[in-house]
């Protein structure tokens, strides 16, 4: 039973039995993530003080400039998970291919793969705006004792055993689910401990906030354009408030607490949408559904979208149930 102010460590141990195939491995994995998150948090917090921000000069597979902190966060998470020999494979937004993990004596015995965006929204770092880490955890489908394969990573969101995010904001929080609701832990930086501050997080069923990059409005599908106009109409409890940070984790986190909808639809510039299915949309969708919210590409539940490639993009609509249902209704009614 979740108790406010419980530490994350206590919470993980007390809830270990909830996991379907409990062997302590998933608990150890979550423990590693909380440790890596603390290290990244420490570095993100210093971003204004040291010459660590700015493009590292590299370009990732999506053709985007990498910030130095992206690279750093990527290394920290990979190193933490690899050193402790907890997972059999890792996929990251910052890595072109998935990484096979194996130590000599273990012989591919680990059961879980992790997919992550180590530092999402990193273009916001230079201007002191919140960024986040997103992670998704699956059980491998290839047999234990063999190296992981691509198909271990290309699993539908419905198959996730856990997912979460860290928001490095005015305070740093780790929010995660193992399929039994959503709990949020706030870091006490002085003590280095995470405390359960937001037990059983749930989306208000309806909301008043819409979050979308309206600069792309002219390129949006007709259904989204019409829905945005609906949000702005002076009727019932509308117009809604527009809030867009441009940092998925922060926009989602606010909307989950206050009630709202986040949209990254497809557009001419991004014909498949911009966000990545496996390590951005799927984990956020899992959390949303566990928190009584909803998530889809406008037609299909995000959790049911069949992955075909590691860095696949997908249109994303996520938030309070009634708002997402309304947006889907517009998508159905104004198909192009
Ligand atoms: P990133 O993974 O390169 O950081 O991009 C993902 C981010 C999301 O956090 C955010 O919601 C979105 O991109 C913002 O995109 P845009 O600037 O096009 O509105
Ligand atoms: Mg990202």
Short mmCIF file of C-alpha atoms and ligand atoms in Angstrom, two decimals:
data_model
loop_
_atom_site.label_atom_id
_atom_site.label_comp_id
_atom_site.label_asym_id
_atom_site.label_seq_id
_atom_site.Cartn_x
_atom_site.Cartn_y
_atom_site.Cartn_z
CA UNK A 1 0.00 0.00 0.00
CA UNK A 2 1.43 3.34 -1.07
CA UNK A 3 2.22 5.60 1.90
CA UNK A 4 3.07 9.25 1.46
CA UNK A 5 6.69 10.08 2.33
CA UNK A 6 7.75 6.48 1.89
CA UNK A 7 11.13 6.34 0.17
CA UNK A 8 11.35 4.94 -3.33
CA UNK A 9 13.63 2.17 -2.08
CA UNK A 10 11.05 1.06 0.51
CA UNK A 11 8.27 1.31 -2.04
CA UNK A 12 10.07 -0.86 -4.58
CA UNK A 13 10.79 -3.57 -2.01
CA UNK A 14 7.25 -3.53 -0.60
CA UNK A 15 5.70 -3.81 -4.03
CA UNK A 16 8.04 -6.36 -5.52
CA UNK A 17 5.48 -9.13 -5.11
CA UNK A 18 3.15 -7.30 -7.51
CA UNK A 19 5.34 -8.15 -10.47
CA UNK A 20 4.10 -11.05 -12.46
CA UNK A 21 7.41 -12.88 -12.65
CA UNK A 22 8.92 -11.53 -9.47
CA UNK A 23 12.56 -12.48 -9.05
CA UNK A 24 13.88 -9.17 -7.83
CA UNK A 25 15.35 -8.39 -11.25
CA UNK A 26 12.85 -5.69 -12.10
CA UNK A 27 13.32 -4.14 -8.66
CA UNK A 28 17.06 -4.01 -9.21
CA UNK A 29 16.47 -2.46 -12.59
CA UNK A 30 14.26 0.28 -11.14
CA UNK A 31 16.88 0.86 -8.47
CA UNK A 32 19.50 1.40 -11.14
CA UNK A 33 17.28 3.87 -12.96
CA UNK A 34 16.72 5.89 -9.79
CA UNK A 35 20.47 5.99 -9.22
CA UNK A 36 21.27 7.09 -12.78
CA UNK A 37 18.51 9.70 -12.58
CA UNK A 38 20.16 11.23 -9.51
CA UNK A 39 23.49 11.47 -11.30
CA UNK A 40 21.89 13.07 -14.36
CA UNK A 41 19.88 15.42 -12.15
CA UNK A 42 23.07 16.61 -10.49
CA UNK A 43 24.58 17.44 -13.88
CA UNK A 44 21.41 19.00 -15.33
CA UNK A 45 21.22 21.28 -12.30
CA UNK A 46 24.72 22.55 -12.95
CA UNK A 47 23.99 23.26 -16.60
CA UNK A 48 24.04 27.02 -16.16
CA UNK A 49 27.27 26.96 -14.18
CA UNK A 50 29.62 25.01 -16.33
CA UNK A 51 30.40 25.00 -19.97
CA UNK A 52 28.53 21.79 -20.61
CA UNK A 53 25.53 22.97 -22.59
CA UNK A 54 25.46 23.44 -26.34
CA UNK A 55 25.81 21.08 -29.25
CA UNK A 56 28.41 18.38 -28.82
CA UNK A 57 29.10 18.46 -32.52
CA UNK A 58 27.57 15.08 -33.17
CA UNK A 59 24.38 14.38 -35.06
CA UNK A 60 22.10 11.52 -34.04
CA UNK A 61 20.20 9.17 -36.35
CA UNK A 62 17.30 11.62 -36.66
CA UNK A 63 19.65 14.27 -38.03
CA UNK A 64 19.46 16.43 -34.92
CA UNK A 65 22.31 18.12 -33.13
CA UNK A 66 23.15 16.41 -29.89
CA UNK A 67 23.56 18.54 -26.81
CA UNK A 68 26.39 17.63 -24.51
CA UNK A 69 24.01 16.75 -21.72
CA UNK A 70 22.16 14.32 -24.01
CA UNK A 71 25.38 12.47 -24.53
CA UNK A 72 26.20 12.58 -20.85
CA UNK A 73 22.75 11.33 -19.76
CA UNK A 74 22.91 8.58 -22.37
CA UNK A 75 26.27 7.43 -21.05
CA UNK A 76 25.17 7.54 -17.42
CA UNK A 77 22.08 5.42 -17.98
CA UNK A 78 23.86 2.92 -20.20
CA UNK A 79 26.83 2.64 -17.84
CA UNK A 80 24.65 2.22 -14.75
CA UNK A 81 22.56 -0.51 -16.34
CA UNK A 82 25.53 -2.23 -17.95
CA UNK A 83 27.86 -2.19 -14.93
CA UNK A 84 25.24 -3.76 -12.74
CA UNK A 85 24.50 -6.36 -15.36
CA UNK A 86 20.77 -6.01 -14.95
CA UNK A 87 19.38 -5.93 -18.48
CA UNK A 88 20.10 -7.93 -21.59
CA UNK A 89 19.71 -5.01 -23.99
CA UNK A 90 19.27 -1.25 -24.23
CA UNK A 91 17.88 0.95 -26.98
CA UNK A 92 18.25 4.71 -26.77
CA UNK A 93 17.23 7.72 -28.79
CA UNK A 94 20.91 8.60 -28.89
CA UNK A 95 22.09 5.24 -30.26
CA UNK A 96 21.51 4.22 -33.87
CA UNK A 97 21.29 0.53 -32.97
CA UNK A 98 20.29 -1.37 -29.86
CA UNK A 99 23.04 -2.51 -27.50
CA UNK A 100 23.45 -6.17 -26.55
CA UNK A 101 24.51 -6.54 -22.94
CA UNK A 102 26.30 -9.55 -21.62
CA UNK A 103 29.01 -10.19 -19.09
CA UNK A 104 31.21 -13.24 -19.51
CA UNK A 105 29.86 -15.13 -16.53
CA UNK A 106 26.21 -14.25 -17.10
CA UNK A 107 25.77 -15.67 -20.59
CA UNK A 108 22.73 -13.56 -21.56
CA UNK A 109 20.74 -14.63 -18.52
CA UNK A 110 18.98 -11.29 -17.94
CA UNK A 111 15.32 -11.02 -18.88
CA UNK A 112 14.60 -7.34 -19.46
CA UNK A 113 15.30 -4.82 -22.17
CA UNK A 114 15.14 -1.06 -21.60
CA UNK A 115 14.28 1.55 -24.21
CA UNK A 116 14.88 5.15 -23.27
CA UNK A 117 15.12 8.74 -24.23
CA UNK A 118 17.87 9.74 -21.80
CA UNK A 119 17.23 13.49 -22.04
CA UNK A 120 14.09 14.54 -23.83
CA UNK A 121 13.44 18.16 -24.71
CA UNK A 122 17.15 18.90 -24.53
CA UNK A 123 16.86 21.98 -26.75
CA UNK A 124 15.34 23.53 -23.60
CA UNK A 125 18.46 23.13 -21.49
CA UNK A 126 20.17 26.26 -22.73
CA UNK A 127 17.23 28.33 -21.53
CA UNK A 128 16.76 26.70 -18.14
CA UNK A 129 13.50 24.94 -18.97
CA UNK A 130 12.61 21.49 -17.63
CA UNK A 131 13.79 18.38 -19.43
CA UNK A 132 13.13 14.71 -18.76
CA UNK A 133 14.18 11.10 -19.07
CA UNK A 134 11.66 8.57 -20.41
CA UNK A 135 12.03 4.79 -20.08
CA UNK A 136 10.15 1.70 -21.13
CA UNK A 137 10.82 -1.87 -19.95
CA UNK A 138 9.89 -5.14 -21.68
CA UNK A 139 10.58 -8.78 -20.98
CA UNK A 140 12.66 -10.21 -23.80
CA UNK A 141 10.85 -12.55 -26.16
CA UNK A 142 13.93 -14.40 -27.42
CA UNK A 143 15.11 -17.21 -25.12
CA UNK A 144 17.35 -16.46 -22.15
CA UNK A 145 20.90 -17.59 -22.87
CA UNK A 146 20.98 -16.04 -26.36
CA UNK A 147 21.86 -12.47 -27.39
CA UNK A 148 18.87 -10.11 -27.65
CA UNK A 149 17.53 -9.35 -31.09
CA UNK A 150 15.64 -6.47 -32.66
CA UNK A 151 12.32 -8.22 -32.03
CA UNK A 152 12.91 -7.97 -28.27
CA UNK A 153 12.66 -4.20 -28.68
CA UNK A 154 9.91 -4.03 -31.30
CA UNK A 155 7.11 -4.87 -28.90
CA UNK A 156 3.72 -3.24 -28.64
CA UNK A 157 3.19 -0.85 -25.74
CA UNK A 158 0.69 -3.29 -24.24
CA UNK A 159 3.57 -5.65 -23.50
CA UNK A 160 5.45 -3.19 -21.26
CA UNK A 161 6.12 -4.39 -17.73
CA UNK A 162 7.08 -0.96 -16.49
CA UNK A 163 7.52 2.57 -17.76
CA UNK A 164 8.33 5.91 -16.28
CA UNK A 165 9.87 9.31 -16.58
CA UNK A 166 12.02 11.67 -14.61
CA UNK A 167 11.23 15.36 -14.82
CA UNK A 168 14.14 17.63 -13.96
CA UNK A 169 11.99 20.60 -13.07
CA UNK A 170 11.57 23.06 -10.22
CA UNK A 171 11.91 19.90 -8.23
CA UNK A 172 13.01 16.57 -9.66
CA UNK A 173 10.45 13.81 -9.79
CA UNK A 174 10.44 10.19 -10.84
CA UNK A 175 7.04 8.93 -11.93
CA UNK A 176 6.53 5.30 -12.88
CA UNK A 177 4.12 2.45 -13.29
CA UNK A 178 4.43 -1.32 -13.23
CA UNK A 179 0.84 -1.70 -14.35
CA UNK A 180 -0.65 -1.11 -10.90
CA UNK A 181 -1.32 2.61 -11.04
CA UNK A 182 1.10 5.50 -11.17
CA UNK A 183 3.21 6.86 -8.35
CA UNK A 184 5.39 9.95 -8.24
CA UNK A 185 8.49 10.40 -6.08
CA UNK A 186 10.20 13.72 -5.42
CA UNK A 187 13.95 13.92 -4.92
CA UNK A 188 15.23 15.53 -1.77
CA UNK A 189 18.54 16.74 -3.21
CA UNK A 190 20.10 17.33 0.20
CA UNK A 191 19.61 13.69 1.21
CA UNK A 192 19.68 12.13 -2.25
CA UNK A 193 16.47 10.22 -1.48
CA UNK A 194 13.24 10.00 -3.43
CA UNK A 195 10.04 10.30 -1.39
CA UNK A 196 6.56 9.26 -2.43
CA UNK A 197 4.94 12.67 -2.88
CA UNK A 198 2.24 11.82 -5.45
CA UNK A 199 0.66 8.43 -4.66
CA UNK A 200 -1.84 6.99 -7.16
CA UNK A 201 -1.65 9.79 -9.71
CA UNK A 202 -4.72 10.12 -11.94
CA UNK A 203 -5.74 12.38 -14.77
CA UNK A 204 -8.87 14.43 -14.15
CA UNK A 205 -11.40 12.86 -16.51
CA UNK A 206 -11.79 16.15 -18.35
CA UNK A 207 -9.51 19.16 -18.54
CA UNK A 208 -9.04 22.73 -19.67
CA UNK A 209 -5.51 22.76 -21.07
CA UNK A 210 -4.41 21.93 -24.61
CA UNK A 211 -0.75 21.57 -25.52
CA UNK A 212 0.34 21.61 -29.13
CA UNK A 213 2.90 23.44 -31.26
CA UNK A 214 0.45 25.77 -32.98
CA UNK A 215 3.21 27.07 -35.23
CA UNK A 216 2.54 23.97 -37.31
CA UNK A 217 -1.21 24.65 -37.45
CA UNK A 218 -1.48 25.14 -41.20
CA UNK A 219 0.15 21.75 -41.78
CA UNK A 220 -2.01 19.78 -39.36
CA UNK A 221 -4.65 17.24 -40.44
CA UNK A 222 -8.13 18.72 -40.79
CA UNK A 223 -9.42 16.88 -37.69
CA UNK A 224 -6.72 18.45 -35.49
CA UNK A 225 -7.32 21.92 -36.92
CA UNK A 226 -11.03 21.59 -36.19
CA UNK A 227 -10.32 20.27 -32.68
CA UNK A 228 -8.01 23.22 -31.95
CA UNK A 229 -10.79 25.59 -33.05
CA UNK A 230 -13.15 23.67 -30.74
CA UNK A 231 -10.66 24.23 -27.86
CA UNK A 232 -10.66 27.94 -28.64
CA UNK A 233 -14.43 28.37 -29.06
CA UNK A 234 -16.34 30.41 -26.49
CA UNK A 235 -18.84 27.75 -25.48
CA UNK A 236 -19.52 25.66 -22.38
CA UNK A 237 -16.31 25.77 -20.36
CA UNK A 238 -14.20 26.90 -23.27
CA UNK A 239 -11.96 28.44 -24.51
CA UNK A 240 -9.38 26.17 -22.96
CA UNK A 241 -5.98 27.42 -21.92
CA UNK A 242 -3.06 26.84 -24.26
CA UNK A 243 0.14 25.65 -22.54
CA UNK A 244 3.09 24.30 -24.50
CA UNK A 245 6.55 23.96 -23.01
CA UNK A 246 7.96 21.89 -25.86
CA UNK A 247 9.27 19.35 -23.38
CA UNK A 248 7.04 16.28 -23.55
CA UNK A 249 7.63 15.08 -20.01
CA UNK A 250 6.85 18.49 -18.50
CA UNK A 251 3.80 19.09 -20.68
CA UNK A 252 2.49 15.62 -19.89
CA UNK A 253 3.24 15.90 -16.17
CA UNK A 254 1.36 19.20 -15.88
CA UNK A 255 -1.59 17.89 -17.86
CA UNK A 256 -1.81 14.73 -15.74
CA UNK A 257 -2.00 16.82 -12.58
CA UNK A 258 -4.27 19.59 -13.87
CA UNK A 259 -6.24 17.89 -16.66
CA UNK A 260 -5.33 18.49 -20.27
CA UNK A 261 -4.40 17.11 -23.66
CA UNK A 262 -1.03 16.94 -25.40
CA UNK A 263 -0.88 16.58 -29.19
CA UNK A 264 1.96 16.06 -31.63
CA UNK A 265 0.09 15.30 -34.86
CA UNK A 266 1.57 14.55 -38.21
CA UNK A 267 2.25 17.50 -40.48
CA UNK A 268 3.81 18.14 -43.86
CA UNK A 269 7.19 18.57 -42.15
CA UNK A 270 6.74 15.45 -40.01
CA UNK A 271 4.50 13.11 -42.05
CA UNK A 272 4.68 10.39 -39.37
CA UNK A 273 4.58 12.84 -36.46
CA UNK A 274 7.75 13.78 -34.60
CA UNK A 275 7.77 11.72 -31.44
CA UNK A 276 9.19 8.21 -31.31
CA UNK A 277 6.89 5.34 -30.58
CA UNK A 278 9.11 3.07 -28.55
CA UNK A 279 10.84 5.31 -26.05
CA UNK A 280 8.63 8.41 -25.98
CA UNK A 281 5.00 7.61 -26.85
CA UNK A 282 4.61 4.01 -25.62
CA UNK A 283 5.90 4.62 -22.09
CA UNK A 284 3.96 7.87 -21.73
CA UNK A 285 0.84 6.09 -23.05
CA UNK A 286 1.27 3.31 -20.48
CA UNK A 287 1.49 5.87 -17.69
CA UNK A 288 -1.48 7.80 -19.10
CA UNK A 289 -3.69 4.71 -19.21
CA UNK A 290 -2.61 3.63 -15.75
CA UNK A 291 -3.60 7.11 -14.56
CA UNK A 292 -7.08 6.87 -16.13
CA UNK A 293 -6.05 8.92 -19.13
CA UNK A 294 -6.00 7.98 -22.80
CA UNK A 295 -3.52 7.93 -25.64
CA UNK A 296 -3.80 7.33 -29.37
CA UNK A 297 -2.51 8.31 -32.79
CA UNK A 298 -5.94 9.77 -33.47
CA UNK A 299 -7.45 6.41 -34.44
CA UNK A 300 -5.54 3.57 -32.77
CA UNK A 301 -4.51 3.22 -29.11
CA UNK A 302 -0.80 4.03 -28.88
CA UNK A 303 -0.34 0.82 -26.87
CA UNK A 304 -1.59 -1.21 -29.83
CA UNK A 305 0.50 0.36 -32.56
CA UNK A 306 2.70 -2.34 -34.07
CA UNK A 307 6.37 -1.27 -34.04
CA UNK A 308 8.34 -1.92 -37.20
CA UNK A 309 11.56 -0.06 -36.48
CA UNK A 310 13.52 1.15 -33.49
CA UNK A 311 13.28 4.87 -34.14
CA UNK A 312 9.76 4.84 -35.57
CA UNK A 313 7.73 8.03 -35.24
CA UNK A 314 4.01 8.19 -34.59
CA UNK A 315 1.35 10.90 -34.23
CA UNK A 316 0.56 11.32 -30.54
CA UNK A 317 -2.55 12.51 -28.72
CA UNK A 318 -2.53 11.92 -24.99
CA UNK A 319 -4.22 13.18 -21.87
CA UNK A 320 -7.54 13.39 -20.03
CA UNK A 321 -9.94 10.74 -21.31
CA UNK A 322 -12.76 13.02 -22.41
CA UNK A 323 -10.44 15.41 -24.21
CA UNK A 324 -8.67 12.64 -26.14
CA UNK A 325 -12.03 11.11 -27.06
CA UNK A 326 -13.19 14.48 -28.38
CA UNK A 327 -10.03 14.90 -30.46
CA UNK A 328 -10.49 11.37 -31.85
CA UNK A 329 -14.07 12.23 -32.76
CA UNK A 330 -12.81 15.19 -34.81
CA UNK A 331 -10.19 12.93 -36.44
CA UNK A 332 -12.89 10.44 -37.46
CA UNK A 333 -15.27 13.12 -38.71
CA UNK A 334 -12.73 15.08 -40.72
CA UNK A 335 -10.65 12.36 -42.33
CA UNK A 336 -8.69 13.58 -45.33
P1 LIG B 1 13.70 15.56 -28.69
O1 LIG B 1 13.60 14.08 -28.37
O2 LIG B 1 14.61 15.83 -29.84
O3 LIG B 1 14.04 16.37 -27.47
O4 LIG B 1 12.27 16.00 -29.23
C1 LIG B 1 11.14 15.70 -28.47
C2 LIG B 1 10.52 16.96 -28.00
C3 LIG B 1 9.43 16.77 -27.02
O5 LIG B 1 9.86 16.78 -25.69
C4 LIG B 1 8.56 17.95 -27.28
O6 LIG B 1 7.25 17.75 -26.86
C5 LIG B 1 8.69 18.13 -28.75
O7 LIG B 1 9.94 17.58 -29.12
C6 LIG B 1 8.69 19.55 -29.16
O8 LIG B 1 8.82 19.64 -30.53
P2 LIG B 1 8.57 21.01 -31.29
O9 LIG B 1 9.69 21.92 -30.91
O10 LIG B 1 8.56 20.64 -32.73
O11 LIG B 1 7.23 21.54 -30.84
MG1 LIG B 2 13.13 12.82 -27.25
#
